[in-house]
mmCIF file of C-alpha atoms in Angstrom:
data_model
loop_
_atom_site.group_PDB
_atom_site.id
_atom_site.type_symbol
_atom_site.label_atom_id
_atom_site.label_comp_id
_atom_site.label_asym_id
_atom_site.label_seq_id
_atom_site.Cartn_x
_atom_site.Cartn_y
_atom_site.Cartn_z
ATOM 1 C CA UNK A 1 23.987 126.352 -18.472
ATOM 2 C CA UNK A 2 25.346 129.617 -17.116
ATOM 3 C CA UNK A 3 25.100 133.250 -16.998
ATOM 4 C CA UNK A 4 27.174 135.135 -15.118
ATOM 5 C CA UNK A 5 27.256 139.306 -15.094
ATOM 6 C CA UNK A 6 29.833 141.917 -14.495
ATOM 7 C CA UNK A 7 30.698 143.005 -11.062
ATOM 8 C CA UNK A 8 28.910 145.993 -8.963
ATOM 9 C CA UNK A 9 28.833 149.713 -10.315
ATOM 10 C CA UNK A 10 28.596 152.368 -8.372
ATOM 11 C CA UNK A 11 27.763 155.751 -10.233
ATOM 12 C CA UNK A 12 26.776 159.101 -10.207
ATOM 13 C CA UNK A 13 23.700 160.874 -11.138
ATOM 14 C CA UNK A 14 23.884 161.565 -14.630
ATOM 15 C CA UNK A 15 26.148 158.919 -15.702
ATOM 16 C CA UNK A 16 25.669 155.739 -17.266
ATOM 17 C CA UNK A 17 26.230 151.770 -16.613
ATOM 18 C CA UNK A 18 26.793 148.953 -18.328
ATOM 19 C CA UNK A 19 26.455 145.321 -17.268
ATOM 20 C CA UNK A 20 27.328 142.432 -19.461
ATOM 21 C CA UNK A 21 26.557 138.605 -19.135
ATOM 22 C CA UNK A 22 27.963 136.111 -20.434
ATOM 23 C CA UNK A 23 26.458 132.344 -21.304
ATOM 24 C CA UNK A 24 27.805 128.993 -21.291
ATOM 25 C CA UNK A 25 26.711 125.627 -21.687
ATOM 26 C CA UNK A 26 24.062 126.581 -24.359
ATOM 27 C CA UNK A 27 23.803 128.181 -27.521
ATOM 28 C CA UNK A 28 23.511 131.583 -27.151
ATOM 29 C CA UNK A 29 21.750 132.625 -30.527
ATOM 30 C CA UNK A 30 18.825 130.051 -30.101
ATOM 31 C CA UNK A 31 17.777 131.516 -26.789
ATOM 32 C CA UNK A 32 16.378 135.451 -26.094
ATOM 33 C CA UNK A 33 18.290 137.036 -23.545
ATOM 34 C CA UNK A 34 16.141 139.348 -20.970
ATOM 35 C CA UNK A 35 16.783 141.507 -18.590
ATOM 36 C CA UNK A 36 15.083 142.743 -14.840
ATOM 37 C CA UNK A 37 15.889 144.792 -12.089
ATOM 38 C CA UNK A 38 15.028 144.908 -8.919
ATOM 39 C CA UNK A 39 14.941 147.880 -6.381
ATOM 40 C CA UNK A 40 15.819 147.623 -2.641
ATOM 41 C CA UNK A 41 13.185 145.585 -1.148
ATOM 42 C CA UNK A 42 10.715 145.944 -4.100
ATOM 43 C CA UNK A 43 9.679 143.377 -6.879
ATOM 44 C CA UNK A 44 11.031 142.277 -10.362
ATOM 45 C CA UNK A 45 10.809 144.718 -12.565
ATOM 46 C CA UNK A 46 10.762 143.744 -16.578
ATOM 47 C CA UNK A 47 13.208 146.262 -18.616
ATOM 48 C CA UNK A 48 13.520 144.710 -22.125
ATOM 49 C CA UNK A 49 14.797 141.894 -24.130
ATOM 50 C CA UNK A 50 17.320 140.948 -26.651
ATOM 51 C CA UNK A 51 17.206 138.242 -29.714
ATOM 52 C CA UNK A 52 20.951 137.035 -29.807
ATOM 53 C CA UNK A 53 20.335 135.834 -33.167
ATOM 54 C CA UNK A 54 18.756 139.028 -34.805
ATOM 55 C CA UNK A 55 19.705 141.802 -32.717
ATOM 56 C CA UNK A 56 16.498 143.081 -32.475
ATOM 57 C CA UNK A 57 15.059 144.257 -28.971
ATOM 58 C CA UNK A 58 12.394 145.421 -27.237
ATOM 59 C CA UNK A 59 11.963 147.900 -24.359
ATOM 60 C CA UNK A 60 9.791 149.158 -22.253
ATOM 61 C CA UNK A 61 8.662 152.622 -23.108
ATOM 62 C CA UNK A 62 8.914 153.400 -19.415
ATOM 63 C CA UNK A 63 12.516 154.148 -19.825
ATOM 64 C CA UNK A 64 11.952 156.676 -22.620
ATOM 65 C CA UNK A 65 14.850 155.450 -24.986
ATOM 66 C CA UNK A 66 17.572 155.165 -21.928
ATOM 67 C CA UNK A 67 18.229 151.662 -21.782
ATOM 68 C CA UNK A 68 19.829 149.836 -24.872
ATOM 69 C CA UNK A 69 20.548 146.411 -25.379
ATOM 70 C CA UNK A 70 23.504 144.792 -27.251
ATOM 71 C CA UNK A 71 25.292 141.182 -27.591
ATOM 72 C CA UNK A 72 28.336 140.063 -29.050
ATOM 73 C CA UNK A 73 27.965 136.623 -29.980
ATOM 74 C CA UNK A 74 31.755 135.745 -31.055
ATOM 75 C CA UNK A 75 32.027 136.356 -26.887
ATOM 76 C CA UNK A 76 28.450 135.315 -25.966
ATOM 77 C CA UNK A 77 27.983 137.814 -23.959
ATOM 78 C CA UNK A 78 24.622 140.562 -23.922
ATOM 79 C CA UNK A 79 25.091 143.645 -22.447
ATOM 80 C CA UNK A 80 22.699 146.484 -20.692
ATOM 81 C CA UNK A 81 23.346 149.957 -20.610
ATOM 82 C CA UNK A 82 21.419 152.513 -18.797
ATOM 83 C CA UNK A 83 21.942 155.907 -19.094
ATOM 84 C CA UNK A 84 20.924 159.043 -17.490
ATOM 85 C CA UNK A 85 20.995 157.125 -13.984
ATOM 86 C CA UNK A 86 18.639 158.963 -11.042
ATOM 87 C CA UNK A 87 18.558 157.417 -7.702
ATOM 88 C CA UNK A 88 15.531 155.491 -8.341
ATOM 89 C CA UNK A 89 17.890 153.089 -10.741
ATOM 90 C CA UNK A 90 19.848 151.991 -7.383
ATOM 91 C CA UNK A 91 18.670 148.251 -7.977
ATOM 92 C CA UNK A 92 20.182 144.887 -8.768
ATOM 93 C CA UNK A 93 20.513 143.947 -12.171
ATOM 94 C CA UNK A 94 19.712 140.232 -13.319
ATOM 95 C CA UNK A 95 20.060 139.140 -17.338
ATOM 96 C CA UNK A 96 18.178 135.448 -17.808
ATOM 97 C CA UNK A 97 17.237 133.463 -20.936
ATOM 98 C CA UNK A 98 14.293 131.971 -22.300
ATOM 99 C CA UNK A 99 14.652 128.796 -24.177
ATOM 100 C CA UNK A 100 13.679 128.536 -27.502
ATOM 101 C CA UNK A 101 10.184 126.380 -27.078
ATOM 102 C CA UNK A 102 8.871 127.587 -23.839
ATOM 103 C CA UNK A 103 7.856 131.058 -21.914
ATOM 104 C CA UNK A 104 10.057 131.405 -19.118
ATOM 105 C CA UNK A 105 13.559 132.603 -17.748
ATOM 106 C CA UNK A 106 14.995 129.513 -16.665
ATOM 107 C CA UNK A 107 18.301 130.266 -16.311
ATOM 108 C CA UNK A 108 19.316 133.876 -14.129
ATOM 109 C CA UNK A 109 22.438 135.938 -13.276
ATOM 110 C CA UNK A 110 23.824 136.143 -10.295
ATOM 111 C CA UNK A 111 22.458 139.693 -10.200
ATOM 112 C CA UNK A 112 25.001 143.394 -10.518
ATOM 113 C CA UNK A 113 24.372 145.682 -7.824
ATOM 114 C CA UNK A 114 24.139 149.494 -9.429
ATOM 115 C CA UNK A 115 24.490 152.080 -6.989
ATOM 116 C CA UNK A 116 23.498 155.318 -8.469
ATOM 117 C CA UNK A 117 24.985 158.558 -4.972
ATOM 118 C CA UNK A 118 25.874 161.690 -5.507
ATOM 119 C CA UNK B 1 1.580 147.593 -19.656
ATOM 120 C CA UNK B 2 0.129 147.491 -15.809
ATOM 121 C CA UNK B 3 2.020 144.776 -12.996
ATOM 122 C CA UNK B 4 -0.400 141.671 -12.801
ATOM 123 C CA UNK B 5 -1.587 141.924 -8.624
ATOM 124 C CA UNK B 6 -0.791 139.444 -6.126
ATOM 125 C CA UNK B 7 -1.516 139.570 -2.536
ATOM 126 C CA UNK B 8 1.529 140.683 -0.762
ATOM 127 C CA UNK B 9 1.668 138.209 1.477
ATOM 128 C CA UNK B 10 0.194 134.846 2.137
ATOM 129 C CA UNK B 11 1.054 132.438 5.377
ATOM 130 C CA UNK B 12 0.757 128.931 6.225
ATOM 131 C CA UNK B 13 1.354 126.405 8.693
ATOM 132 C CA UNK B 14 3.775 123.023 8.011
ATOM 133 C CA UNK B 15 1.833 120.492 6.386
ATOM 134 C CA UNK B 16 -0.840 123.039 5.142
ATOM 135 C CA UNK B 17 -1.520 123.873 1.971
ATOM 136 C CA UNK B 18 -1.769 127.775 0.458
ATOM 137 C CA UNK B 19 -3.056 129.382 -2.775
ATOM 138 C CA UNK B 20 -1.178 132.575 -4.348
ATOM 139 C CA UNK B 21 -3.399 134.436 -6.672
ATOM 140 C CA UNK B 22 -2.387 136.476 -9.810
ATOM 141 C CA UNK B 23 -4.535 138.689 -11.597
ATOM 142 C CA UNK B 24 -4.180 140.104 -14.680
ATOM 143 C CA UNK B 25 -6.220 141.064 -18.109
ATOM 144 C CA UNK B 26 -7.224 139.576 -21.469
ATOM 145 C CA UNK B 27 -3.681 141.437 -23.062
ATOM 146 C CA UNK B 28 -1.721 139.213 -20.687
ATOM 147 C CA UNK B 29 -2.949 136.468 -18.561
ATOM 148 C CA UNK B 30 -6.161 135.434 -20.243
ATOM 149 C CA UNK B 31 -4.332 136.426 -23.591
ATOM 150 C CA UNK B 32 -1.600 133.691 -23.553
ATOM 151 C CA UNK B 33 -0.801 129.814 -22.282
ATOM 152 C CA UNK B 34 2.739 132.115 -20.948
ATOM 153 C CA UNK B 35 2.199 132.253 -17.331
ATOM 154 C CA UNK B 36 5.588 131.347 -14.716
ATOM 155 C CA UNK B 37 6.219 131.714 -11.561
ATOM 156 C CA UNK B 38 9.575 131.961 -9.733
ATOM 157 C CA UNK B 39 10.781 131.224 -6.234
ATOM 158 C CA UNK B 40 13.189 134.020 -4.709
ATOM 159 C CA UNK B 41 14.533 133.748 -1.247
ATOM 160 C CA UNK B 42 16.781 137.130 0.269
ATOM 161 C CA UNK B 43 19.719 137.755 -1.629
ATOM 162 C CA UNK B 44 19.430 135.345 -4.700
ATOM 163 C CA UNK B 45 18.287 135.572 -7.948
ATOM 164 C CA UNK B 46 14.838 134.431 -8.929
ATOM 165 C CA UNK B 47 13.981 130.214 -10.285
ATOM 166 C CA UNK B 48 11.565 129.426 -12.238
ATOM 167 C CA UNK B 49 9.469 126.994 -10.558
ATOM 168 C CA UNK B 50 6.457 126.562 -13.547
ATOM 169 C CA UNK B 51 6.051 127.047 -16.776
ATOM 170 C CA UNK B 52 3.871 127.901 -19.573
ATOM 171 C CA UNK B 53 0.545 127.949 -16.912
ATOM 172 C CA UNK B 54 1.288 124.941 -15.201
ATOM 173 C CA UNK B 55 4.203 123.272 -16.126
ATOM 174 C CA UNK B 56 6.768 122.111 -13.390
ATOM 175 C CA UNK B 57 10.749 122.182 -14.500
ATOM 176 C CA UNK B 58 12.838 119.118 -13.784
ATOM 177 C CA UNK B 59 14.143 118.893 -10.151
ATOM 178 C CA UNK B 60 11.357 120.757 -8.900
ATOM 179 C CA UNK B 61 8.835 119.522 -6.249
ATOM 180 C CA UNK B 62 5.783 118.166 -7.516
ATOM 181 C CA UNK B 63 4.169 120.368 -4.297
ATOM 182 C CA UNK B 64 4.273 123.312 -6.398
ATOM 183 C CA UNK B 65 1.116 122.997 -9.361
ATOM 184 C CA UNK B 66 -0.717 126.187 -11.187
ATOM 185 C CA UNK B 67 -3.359 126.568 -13.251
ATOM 186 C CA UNK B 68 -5.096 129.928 -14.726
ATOM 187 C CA UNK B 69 -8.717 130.504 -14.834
ATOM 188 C CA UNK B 70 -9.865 133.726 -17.579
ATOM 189 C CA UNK B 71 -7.340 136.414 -15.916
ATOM 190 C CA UNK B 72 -6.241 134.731 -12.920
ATOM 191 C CA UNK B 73 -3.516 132.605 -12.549
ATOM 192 C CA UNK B 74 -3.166 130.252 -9.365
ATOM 193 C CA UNK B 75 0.171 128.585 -7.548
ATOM 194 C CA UNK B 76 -0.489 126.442 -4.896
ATOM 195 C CA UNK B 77 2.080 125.035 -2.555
ATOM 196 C CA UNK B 78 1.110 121.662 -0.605
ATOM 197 C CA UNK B 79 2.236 120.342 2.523
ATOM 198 C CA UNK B 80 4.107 123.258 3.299
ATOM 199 C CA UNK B 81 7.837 123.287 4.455
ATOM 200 C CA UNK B 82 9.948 125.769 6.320
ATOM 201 C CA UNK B 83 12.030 125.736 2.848
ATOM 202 C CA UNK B 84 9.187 127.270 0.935
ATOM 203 C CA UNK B 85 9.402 130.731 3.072
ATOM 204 C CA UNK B 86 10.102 132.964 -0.052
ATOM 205 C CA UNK B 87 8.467 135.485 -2.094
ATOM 206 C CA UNK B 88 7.038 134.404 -5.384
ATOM 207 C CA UNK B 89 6.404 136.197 -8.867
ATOM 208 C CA UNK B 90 4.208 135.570 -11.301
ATOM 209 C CA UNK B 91 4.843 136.672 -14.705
ATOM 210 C CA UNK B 92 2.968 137.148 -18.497
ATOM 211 C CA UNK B 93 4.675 136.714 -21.713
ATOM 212 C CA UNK B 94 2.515 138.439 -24.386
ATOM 213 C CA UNK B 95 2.899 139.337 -27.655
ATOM 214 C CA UNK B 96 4.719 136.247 -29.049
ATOM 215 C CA UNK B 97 4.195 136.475 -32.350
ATOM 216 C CA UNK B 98 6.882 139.171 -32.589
ATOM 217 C CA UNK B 99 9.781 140.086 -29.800
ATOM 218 C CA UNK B 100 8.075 139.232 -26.912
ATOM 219 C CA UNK B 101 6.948 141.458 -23.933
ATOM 220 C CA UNK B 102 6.963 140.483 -20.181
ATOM 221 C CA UNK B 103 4.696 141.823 -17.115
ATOM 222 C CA UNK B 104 5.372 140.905 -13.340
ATOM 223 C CA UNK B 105 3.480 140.194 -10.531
ATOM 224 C CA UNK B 106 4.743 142.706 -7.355
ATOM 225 C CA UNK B 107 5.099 139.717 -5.870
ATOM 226 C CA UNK B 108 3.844 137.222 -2.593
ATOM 227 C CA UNK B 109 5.579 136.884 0.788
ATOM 228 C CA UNK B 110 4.771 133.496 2.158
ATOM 229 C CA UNK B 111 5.535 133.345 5.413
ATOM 230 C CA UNK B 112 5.210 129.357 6.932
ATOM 231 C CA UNK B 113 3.813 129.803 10.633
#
């Protein structure tokens, strides 16, 4: 079982990013696809999840509608985009999964580095 | 929905053994049988190392064990190893019954001595 995400971004203030991961070795559809970031030298941070199956998300409000999640599931592959970046969204991205039958993210990215410089 | 609070850091010598705390409320920790914690050393992506409260993944050390006690959940590390120098997350599933919604800990620095 495998994720694997899209390479480093760097962008400007303003713009927007988005990072894509793609599974393997399991079936996509059957498992909900979430994603965290992580600021320079700070802790997880929880931005939203995906149902592969459905489509339907959820967010968390703190990004006032500027993240949205996506999949394509004849690719397998989820996607994040964040728009409007500020500074403050300079953080690694991971996606990871939770199985169907148990409350946990046991399978990560390797982590995209988003580098949001004027 | 507020970060569940961990010390920052906890340290320990080889053989010891340590306790990380994790607090949260009744809309989260209490709430739920969702509790995990992960394992992340510099530079890598997090691992689960338990499940749903105190549930250990295949492949990983039977020195790691959790419980949760009304809003606080507990990892504890025995006979400590160099190896086990990481920070460490708790986290909260809630609201299963629909999409659900995830809370972090801000995380534990164990540091072994």
């Amino acid at each position: 079982m495998q994720l694997v995400q899209s390479g480093a971004e760097v962008k400007r203030p303003g713009a927007s990013v988005k990072v894509a991961c793609k599974a393997s070795g399991f079936i996509f559809t059957d498992n909900n696809i979430h994603w965290v970031r992580q600021a320079p030298g700070q802790g997880l941070e929880w931005m939203g999840c995906i149902n592969p199956h459905s489509g339907d998300t959820n967010n968390v409000q703190k990004f006032e509608g500027r993240v949205t999640l996506t999949r394509d599931t004849s690719i397998r592959t989820a996607y994040m985009e964040l728009s409007r970046l500020t500074s403050d969204d300079t953080a690694v991205y991971y996606c990871a999964k939770r199985p169907p039958h148990d409350y946990a993210m046991d399978v990560w990215g390797q982590g995209t580095t988003v580098t949001v410089s004027s | 929905q507020s970060a569940l609070t961990q010390p920052a850091s906890v340290s320990g010598s080889p053989g010891q053994s340590i306790t990380i705390s994790c607090t949260g409320t009744s809309s989260d920790v209490s709430g739920y049988n969702y509790v995990s914690w992960y394992q992340q050393y510099p530079g890598k992506a997090p691992q689960v190392i338990i499940y749903d409260v105190d549930n250990r993944p295949s492949g990983v050390s039977n020195r790691f064990s959790a419980s949760k006690s009304d809003n606080t959940a507990s990892l504890t590390i025995s006979r400590l190893r160099s190896e086990d120098e990481a920070h460490y997350y708790c986290c909260s599933f809630t609201n299963t019954n629909s999409l659900e919604t995830v809370v972090f800990g801000g995380g534990t620095k164990l540091t072994v001595l």
